[in-house]
């Protein structure tokens, strides 16, 4: 019996992109369902009633939610081209850094992005400190796990795409080649990788989307 | 095979530390518990977890592992000959991980929110998301336990540990706020499960006694209100 794999995503979600990449790396055929999060489909709400978010992977009718959980599910279900290292310690490091990326790094870059001018310097310090920690993880390596793309590259993939978009909107260079030579090099390798590069959402659409988001955050509250 | 040297940097009131202790107990792993002093961080902690400076940190043969759920999975993978903690089926593993993330991201902060709510209205509002979350977990227990005692079935598993580690604090919150969270009539399965979990050999010396934890909670609240002391 043929397997049925569906992926609920939006055109721009970096979390969903992780799964697009993972499925591509494993050569898994699947159906894509694009969601409009302002008008969620009954299916999405049925498969992810707790959060109503994307991505959701539905495998033979059974939903898996939360992108990092989905990545591990994909890796454990389709065991060829493994994403996570085999060694338990290396695996724990990968999980640790993926959590750091989502909990600390992403938040600090976002805080900088929506900061008013007077708060930008302080926000930048936190973002740069967090980026430095990631830079150190890449010393002597092409990708986070070595020569080939793996779990942590997919988890950090949003850096390669979204950061340059935010930089353009803010007119502020965050990941420059001098301060972050390894990270800059990783971004180049990752962007160019055949499995990765054809999946990026349209840049101009992304710029508009994030510009609007920033304006909404920075706009003073208007009286009703 | 080289002898395993296992240290756990932690503190008895921390539910996150308790997770690691329970997992080590399930695997019958001998370890040295390095108790952090309340209000200060040891050199070893700062060296072993420079990124977050938080407990628990497990040090296995001089290699530090941080983040409680990462530690639990690590323990399960290294001591693979002991009773397994995570289920073997990928879908069940994903379900367990999903709910553990929900507990950490949504449920535990909501439980803490009850303790810090000011006034009756705020408290009522803070209790609602906790009741909702526990109702979800009651449903999940029915699905996952398949009629047995634990989320993991016959024995304690990953989600039992992830959720059960908070039972001490849930009980303290119930006591200090005169509210029933795990209610025998509303969440009968969780109610029964909580008793069985806390009585289990791997757990009973780990989850702190409610009175002792309440005393600690009072000290913690006082310190949060008056950080200079």
Coordinates of C-alpha atoms in Angstrom, one line a residue:
Chain A
X1 CA 0.0 0.0 0.0
X2 CA 1.4 3.4 -1.0
X3 CA 2.2 5.7 1.9
X4 CA 0.3 8.9 2.1
X5 CA 2.2 12.0 3.3
X6 CA 0.7 15.4 3.5
X7 CA 2.4 18.6 4.7
X8 CA 0.3 21.6 5.8
X9 CA 2.4 24.8 5.4
X10 CA 2.2 28.4 4.5
X11 CA 4.2 30.0 1.7
X12 CA 6.5 31.8 4.1
X13 CA 6.8 29.8 7.3
X14 CA 10.5 29.0 8.1
X15 CA 9.3 26.2 10.4
X16 CA 7.5 24.5 7.5
X17 CA 10.5 24.9 5.3
X18 CA 12.5 22.6 7.6
X19 CA 10.1 19.8 6.8
X20 CA 10.1 20.6 3.0
X21 CA 13.9 20.3 3.1
X22 CA 13.8 17.1 5.2
X23 CA 11.3 15.4 2.9
X24 CA 13.4 16.4 -0.1
X25 CA 16.6 15.1 1.4
X26 CA 14.9 11.8 2.1
X27 CA 13.3 11.7 -1.3
X28 CA 9.8 11.4 0.1
X29 CA 6.8 12.2 -2.1
X30 CA 4.1 14.2 -0.4
X31 CA 1.1 16.5 -1.0
X32 CA 1.4 20.1 0.0
X33 CA -1.6 21.9 1.5
X34 CA -1.0 25.7 1.7
X35 CA -2.8 27.4 4.5
X36 CA -4.0 30.9 5.0
X37 CA -3.6 31.4 8.8
X38 CA -6.1 34.2 8.8
X39 CA -8.6 31.6 7.6
X40 CA -7.6 28.2 8.8
X41 CA -9.0 25.2 7.1
X42 CA -11.1 22.7 9.1
X43 CA -8.5 20.1 8.3
X44 CA -5.7 22.1 9.9
X45 CA -7.8 22.6 13.0
X46 CA -8.7 19.0 13.1
X47 CA -5.0 17.9 12.8
X48 CA -3.6 20.5 15.2
X49 CA -6.4 21.4 17.6
X50 CA -4.0 22.6 20.3
X51 CA -2.1 25.2 18.4
X52 CA -3.7 25.5 15.0
X53 CA -0.3 26.1 13.5
X54 CA 1.9 25.0 10.6
X55 CA 3.7 22.8 9.9
X56 CA 1.7 19.7 10.4
X57 CA 2.8 16.5 8.8
X58 CA 0.1 13.9 8.2
X59 CA 1.4 10.4 7.6
X60 CA -1.2 7.8 6.7
X61 CA -3.9 9.9 8.4
X62 CA -1.9 10.5 11.6
X63 CA -0.8 14.1 12.4
X64 CA 2.6 15.2 13.8
X65 CA 3.0 18.8 15.0
X66 CA 5.9 21.1 16.0
X67 CA 8.6 21.3 13.4
X68 CA 11.5 19.9 15.5
X69 CA 9.3 17.0 16.6
X70 CA 8.4 16.4 12.9
X71 CA 12.1 16.4 11.9
X72 CA 12.8 13.7 14.4
X73 CA 9.7 11.7 13.3
X74 CA 10.8 12.0 9.6
X75 CA 14.3 10.9 10.5
X76 CA 13.1 7.9 12.6
X77 CA 10.5 6.8 10.0
X78 CA 12.6 7.0 6.9
X79 CA 16.0 5.9 8.1
X80 CA 18.1 6.4 4.9
X81 CA 20.1 9.7 4.6
X82 CA 20.0 10.2 8.4
X83 CA 19.6 13.8 9.6
X84 CA 20.6 13.4 13.2
X85 CA 24.0 12.0 14.3
X86 CA 24.0 8.4 15.6
X87 CA 26.2 9.1 18.7
X88 CA 24.0 10.0 21.7
X89 CA 26.2 12.8 22.8
X90 CA 26.3 14.4 19.4
X91 CA 22.6 13.9 19.1
X92 CA 22.0 15.7 22.5
X93 CA 24.2 18.6 21.3
X94 CA 22.2 18.9 18.1
X95 CA 18.9 19.0 20.1
X96 CA 20.4 21.5 22.5
X97 CA 21.5 23.9 19.8
X98 CA 18.2 23.6 17.9
X99 CA 16.3 24.5 21.0
X100 CA 18.7 27.5 21.5
X101 CA 18.1 28.6 18.0
X102 CA 14.3 28.7 18.5
X103 CA 14.2 29.8 22.1
X104 CA 17.0 32.4 22.3
X105 CA 18.5 33.3 19.0
X106 CA 15.3 33.8 17.0
X107 CA 13.7 35.8 19.8
X108 CA 16.7 38.1 20.2
X109 CA 16.9 38.8 16.4
X110 CA 13.2 39.4 16.4
X111 CA 13.5 41.8 19.3
X112 CA 16.1 43.7 17.4
X113 CA 13.9 43.8 14.3
X114 CA 10.9 45.3 16.1
X115 CA 13.0 47.6 18.4
X116 CA 12.5 51.3 18.4
X117 CA 15.6 53.2 17.5
X118 CA 16.4 54.1 21.1
X119 CA 16.3 50.4 22.1
X120 CA 18.2 49.1 19.1
X121 CA 21.7 49.1 20.6
X122 CA 20.7 47.0 23.6
X123 CA 18.8 44.6 21.4
X124 CA 21.7 44.3 19.0
X125 CA 24.1 43.2 21.8
X126 CA 21.9 40.2 22.7
X127 CA 21.4 39.2 19.1
X128 CA 25.1 39.4 18.3
X129 CA 26.1 37.5 21.4
X130 CA 23.7 34.7 20.4
X131 CA 25.0 34.7 16.8
X132 CA 28.6 34.4 18.2
X133 CA 27.7 31.2 20.0
X134 CA 26.4 29.7 16.7
X135 CA 29.5 30.9 14.9
X136 CA 31.6 29.0 17.3
X137 CA 29.7 25.8 16.6
X138 CA 30.7 26.0 13.0
X139 CA 34.5 26.3 13.4
X140 CA 36.3 23.8 11.2
X141 CA 33.0 22.6 9.7
X142 CA 31.3 23.1 6.4
X143 CA 27.9 22.3 7.8
X144 CA 26.9 21.8 11.5
X145 CA 27.4 18.0 11.4
X146 CA 30.4 18.0 9.0
X147 CA 30.4 17.6 5.3
X148 CA 26.7 17.0 4.7
X149 CA 23.5 18.8 5.6
X150 CA 21.8 17.5 8.6
X151 CA 19.3 18.3 11.4
X152 CA 21.0 21.3 12.8
X153 CA 21.4 22.9 9.4
X154 CA 17.7 22.5 8.8
X155 CA 16.9 23.9 12.2
X156 CA 19.1 26.9 11.6
X157 CA 18.1 27.3 8.0
X158 CA 16.0 30.3 8.7
X159 CA 19.2 32.2 9.4
X160 CA 20.3 31.8 5.8
X161 CA 17.1 33.3 4.5
X162 CA 15.3 35.5 6.9
X163 CA 18.3 37.3 8.4
X164 CA 19.3 39.0 5.1
X165 CA 15.7 40.1 4.6
X166 CA 15.5 41.6 8.1
X167 CA 18.9 43.2 7.5
X168 CA 17.7 44.8 4.3
X169 CA 14.6 46.2 6.0
X170 CA 16.5 47.5 9.0
X171 CA 19.4 48.8 6.8
X172 CA 21.7 47.0 9.4
X173 CA 24.2 44.3 8.7
X174 CA 24.1 41.7 11.4
X175 CA 25.9 38.7 10.0
X176 CA 28.9 40.3 8.3
X177 CA 31.9 38.3 6.9
X178 CA 34.4 39.9 9.3
X179 CA 32.7 39.2 12.6
X180 CA 31.1 35.9 11.4
X181 CA 33.3 34.3 8.8
X182 CA 32.1 30.7 9.6
X183 CA 28.4 31.6 9.7
X184 CA 28.7 33.7 6.5
X185 CA 30.4 30.8 4.8
X186 CA 27.8 28.3 6.0
X187 CA 25.0 30.6 4.7
X188 CA 26.6 30.5 1.3
X189 CA 27.0 26.7 1.2
X190 CA 23.5 26.2 2.6
X191 CA 21.9 28.7 0.1
X192 CA 23.7 27.0 -2.8
X193 CA 22.9 23.4 -1.9
X194 CA 20.6 21.9 -4.6
X195 CA 18.1 20.5 -2.2
X196 CA 17.7 23.8 -0.4
X197 CA 17.9 26.5 -2.9
X198 CA 14.8 25.8 -5.0
X199 CA 12.6 26.0 -1.9
X200 CA 13.1 29.6 -0.8
X201 CA 9.9 31.6 -0.8
X202 CA 9.9 34.7 -3.1
X203 CA 12.2 37.3 -1.7
X204 CA 10.2 40.3 -2.7
X205 CA 7.1 38.9 -1.2
X206 CA 9.0 38.2 2.0
X207 CA 10.4 41.7 2.2
X208 CA 6.9 43.2 1.9
X209 CA 5.5 40.8 4.5
X210 CA 8.2 41.6 7.1
X211 CA 8.1 45.3 6.3
X212 CA 4.4 45.4 7.1
X213 CA 5.0 43.4 10.3
X214 CA 7.7 45.8 11.5
X215 CA 5.5 48.8 10.7
X216 CA 2.7 47.4 12.8
X217 CA 5.0 46.9 15.7
X218 CA 6.7 50.3 15.5
X219 CA 3.5 52.2 14.9
X220 CA 2.3 54.1 17.9
X221 CA -1.1 52.8 19.2
X222 CA -3.9 54.7 17.4
X223 CA -6.9 55.7 19.5
X224 CA -10.1 54.0 18.4
Chain B
X1 CA 34.3 -1.0 29.2
X2 CA 35.3 2.1 31.1
X3 CA 33.4 2.8 34.3
X4 CA 30.7 5.5 33.9
X5 CA 31.2 8.6 35.8
X6 CA 27.9 10.4 36.2
X7 CA 27.3 13.7 38.0
X8 CA 24.1 15.7 38.1
X9 CA 24.2 19.4 39.0
X10 CA 20.8 20.3 40.4
X11 CA 18.6 21.4 43.2
X12 CA 15.9 19.3 45.0
X13 CA 13.0 21.7 44.3
X14 CA 13.5 21.8 40.6
X15 CA 11.1 19.7 38.6
X16 CA 13.5 19.9 35.6
X17 CA 16.2 18.3 37.8
X18 CA 13.7 15.8 39.1
X19 CA 13.2 14.6 35.5
X20 CA 16.9 13.7 35.2
X21 CA 16.9 12.0 38.6
X22 CA 13.9 9.8 37.7
X23 CA 15.4 8.8 34.4
X24 CA 18.7 7.8 36.1
X25 CA 16.8 5.9 38.7
X26 CA 14.8 4.0 36.1
X27 CA 18.1 2.9 34.5
X28 CA 19.6 2.2 38.0
X29 CA 22.5 4.5 37.2
X30 CA 24.6 5.5 40.1
X31 CA 25.4 9.2 40.1
X32 CA 26.8 12.0 42.3
X33 CA 24.3 14.7 43.0
X34 CA 25.9 18.1 43.2
X35 CA 23.4 20.4 45.0
X36 CA 23.4 24.0 43.9
X37 CA 23.0 26.5 46.7
X38 CA 19.8 28.5 46.4
X39 CA 20.6 32.0 45.1
X40 CA 24.0 31.4 43.7
X41 CA 25.6 29.5 40.8
X42 CA 28.6 27.3 41.2
X43 CA 31.8 27.5 39.1
X44 CA 31.1 24.0 37.8
X45 CA 27.6 25.0 36.7
X46 CA 28.8 28.1 34.9
X47 CA 31.6 26.1 33.2
X48 CA 29.3 23.2 32.2
X49 CA 26.4 25.3 31.0
X50 CA 27.8 28.6 29.9
X51 CA 25.0 29.3 27.4
X52 CA 22.1 29.2 29.9
X53 CA 23.7 28.8 33.3
X54 CA 20.8 26.7 34.4
X55 CA 20.2 23.4 36.1
X56 CA 20.0 20.5 35.5
X57 CA 23.3 19.7 33.9
X58 CA 24.4 16.1 33.7
X59 CA 28.1 15.4 33.3
X60 CA 28.8 12.0 31.9
X61 CA 32.5 11.1 31.7
X62 CA 33.3 14.8 31.8
X63 CA 30.9 15.7 29.0
X64 CA 28.1 18.0 30.0
X65 CA 24.5 17.6 28.7
X66 CA 22.0 20.4 29.3
X67 CA 18.2 20.8 29.1
X68 CA 16.1 18.4 31.1
X69 CA 14.3 16.7 28.2
X70 CA 17.5 16.4 26.1
X71 CA 19.1 14.8 29.2
X72 CA 16.2 12.3 29.6
X73 CA 16.6 11.2 25.9
X74 CA 20.3 11.0 26.3
X75 CA 20.0 8.7 29.3
X76 CA 17.5 6.5 27.4
X77 CA 19.9 6.2 24.5
X78 CA 23.1 5.6 26.4
X79 CA 21.7 3.0 28.9
X80 CA 19.8 1.2 26.3
X81 CA 19.9 -2.2 28.1
X82 CA 17.8 -0.8 31.0
X83 CA 14.0 -0.4 30.9
X84 CA 13.2 1.9 28.0
X85 CA 11.9 5.4 28.6
X86 CA 10.8 6.5 25.2
X87 CA 8.4 4.3 23.2
X88 CA 9.9 2.5 20.2
X89 CA 7.3 3.5 17.6
X90 CA 8.2 6.8 15.9
X91 CA 4.6 8.1 16.0
X92 CA 4.3 7.4 19.7
X93 CA 7.7 9.1 20.3
X94 CA 6.5 12.2 18.3
X95 CA 3.3 12.3 20.4
X96 CA 5.3 12.1 23.6
X97 CA 7.7 14.9 22.5
X98 CA 4.8 17.1 21.4
X99 CA 3.1 16.9 24.8
X100 CA 6.4 17.4 26.6
X101 CA 6.9 20.6 24.6
X102 CA 3.3 21.7 25.4
X103 CA 3.9 21.1 29.1
X104 CA 7.1 23.2 29.1
X105 CA 5.9 26.0 26.8
X106 CA 2.3 26.3 27.9
X107 CA 1.2 24.3 30.9
X108 CA 4.0 25.0 33.4
X109 CA 4.1 28.7 32.8
X110 CA 0.3 28.7 33.2
X111 CA 0.7 26.9 36.6
X112 CA 3.3 29.4 37.7
X113 CA 0.9 32.1 36.6
X114 CA -1.6 31.0 39.3
X115 CA 1.0 31.6 42.0
X116 CA 1.8 35.1 40.8
X117 CA -1.7 36.2 40.0
X118 CA -2.8 39.2 42.1
X119 CA -6.4 39.1 43.4
X120 CA -9.4 36.8 42.9
X121 CA -10.2 37.9 39.3
X122 CA -6.7 37.4 38.1
X123 CA -6.4 34.1 39.9
X124 CA -9.6 32.8 38.2
X125 CA -8.3 33.9 34.8
X126 CA -4.9 32.2 35.5
X127 CA -6.6 28.9 36.5
X128 CA -8.6 28.6 33.3
X129 CA -5.7 27.7 30.9
X130 CA -4.4 25.2 33.4
X131 CA -7.7 23.4 33.7
X132 CA -7.9 23.4 29.9
X133 CA -4.4 21.9 29.6
X134 CA -5.1 19.3 32.2
X135 CA -8.2 18.3 30.3
X136 CA -6.1 17.8 27.1
X137 CA -3.7 15.6 29.1
X138 CA -6.5 13.6 30.6
X139 CA -7.6 12.8 27.1
X140 CA -4.0 12.0 26.0
X141 CA -3.6 9.7 29.0
X142 CA -6.6 7.6 28.0
X143 CA -5.2 7.3 24.4
X144 CA -1.7 6.6 25.4
X145 CA -2.0 4.4 28.5
X146 CA -4.4 2.0 26.7
X147 CA -6.0 1.1 30.0
X148 CA -2.7 0.7 31.9
X149 CA -1.3 2.7 34.8
X150 CA 1.0 5.2 33.0
X151 CA 1.2 7.3 29.9
X152 CA 4.0 4.8 29.0
X153 CA 1.7 1.8 29.6
X154 CA 2.8 -0.7 32.2
X155 CA 5.8 1.3 33.3
X156 CA 6.8 4.9 33.5
X157 CA 7.8 6.5 30.2
X158 CA 8.9 9.8 28.8
X159 CA 5.6 11.7 29.1
X160 CA 5.1 10.4 32.6
X161 CA 8.5 11.9 33.5
X162 CA 7.9 15.1 31.6
X163 CA 4.5 15.7 33.2
X164 CA 4.9 13.9 36.5
X165 CA 8.0 16.0 37.5
X166 CA 5.6 18.9 38.0
X167 CA 3.3 17.1 40.4
X168 CA 5.1 18.5 43.5
X169 CA 4.5 22.1 42.3
X170 CA 1.0 21.3 41.1
X171 CA 0.2 20.1 44.6
X172 CA 1.8 23.2 46.2
X173 CA -0.2 25.5 43.9
X174 CA -3.4 23.6 44.8
X175 CA -2.6 24.0 48.5
X176 CA -1.5 27.6 48.5
X177 CA -4.3 28.8 46.3
X178 CA -7.1 26.6 47.6
X179 CA -7.9 25.2 44.2
X180 CA -8.2 21.7 42.8
X181 CA -6.3 21.3 39.6
X182 CA -6.0 17.5 39.2
X183 CA -9.6 16.9 40.3
X184 CA -10.8 13.4 41.0
X185 CA -14.1 14.1 39.3
X186 CA -12.9 16.1 36.3
X187 CA -9.6 14.3 35.6
X188 CA -10.1 10.9 37.2
X189 CA -7.4 9.2 35.2
X190 CA -4.8 11.8 35.9
X191 CA -5.8 11.7 39.6
X192 CA -5.2 8.0 39.8
X193 CA -2.0 8.3 37.7
X194 CA -0.6 11.0 39.9
X195 CA -0.8 8.7 42.9
X196 CA 0.7 5.7 41.1
X197 CA 3.5 7.9 39.6
X198 CA 4.6 9.4 42.9
X199 CA 4.6 6.0 44.6
X200 CA 6.8 4.4 42.0
X201 CA 10.2 3.3 43.2
X202 CA 12.1 5.5 40.7
X203 CA 10.1 8.6 41.7
X204 CA 9.2 8.3 45.4
X205 CA 12.4 9.8 46.8
X206 CA 12.6 12.4 44.1
X207 CA 9.4 14.5 44.0
X208 CA 9.6 16.7 47.1
X209 CA 7.0 16.4 49.8
X210 CA 4.3 19.0 49.5
X211 CA 4.9 20.7 52.9
X212 CA 8.6 21.0 52.3
X213 CA 8.1 22.4 48.8
X214 CA 5.5 24.9 50.2
X215 CA 8.0 26.2 52.7
X216 CA 10.5 26.6 49.9
X217 CA 7.9 28.3 47.7
X218 CA 7.3 30.9 50.4
X219 CA 11.1 31.6 50.6
X220 CA 11.2 31.8 46.8
X221 CA 8.2 34.2 46.6
X222 CA 9.8 36.4 49.3
X223 CA 13.1 36.5 47.4
X224 CA 11.3 37.4 44.1
X225 CA 9.5 40.2 45.8
X226 CA 12.6 41.5 47.5
X227 CA 15.7 40.5 45.4
X228 CA 18.2 42.5 47.6
X229 CA 17.7 40.2 50.6

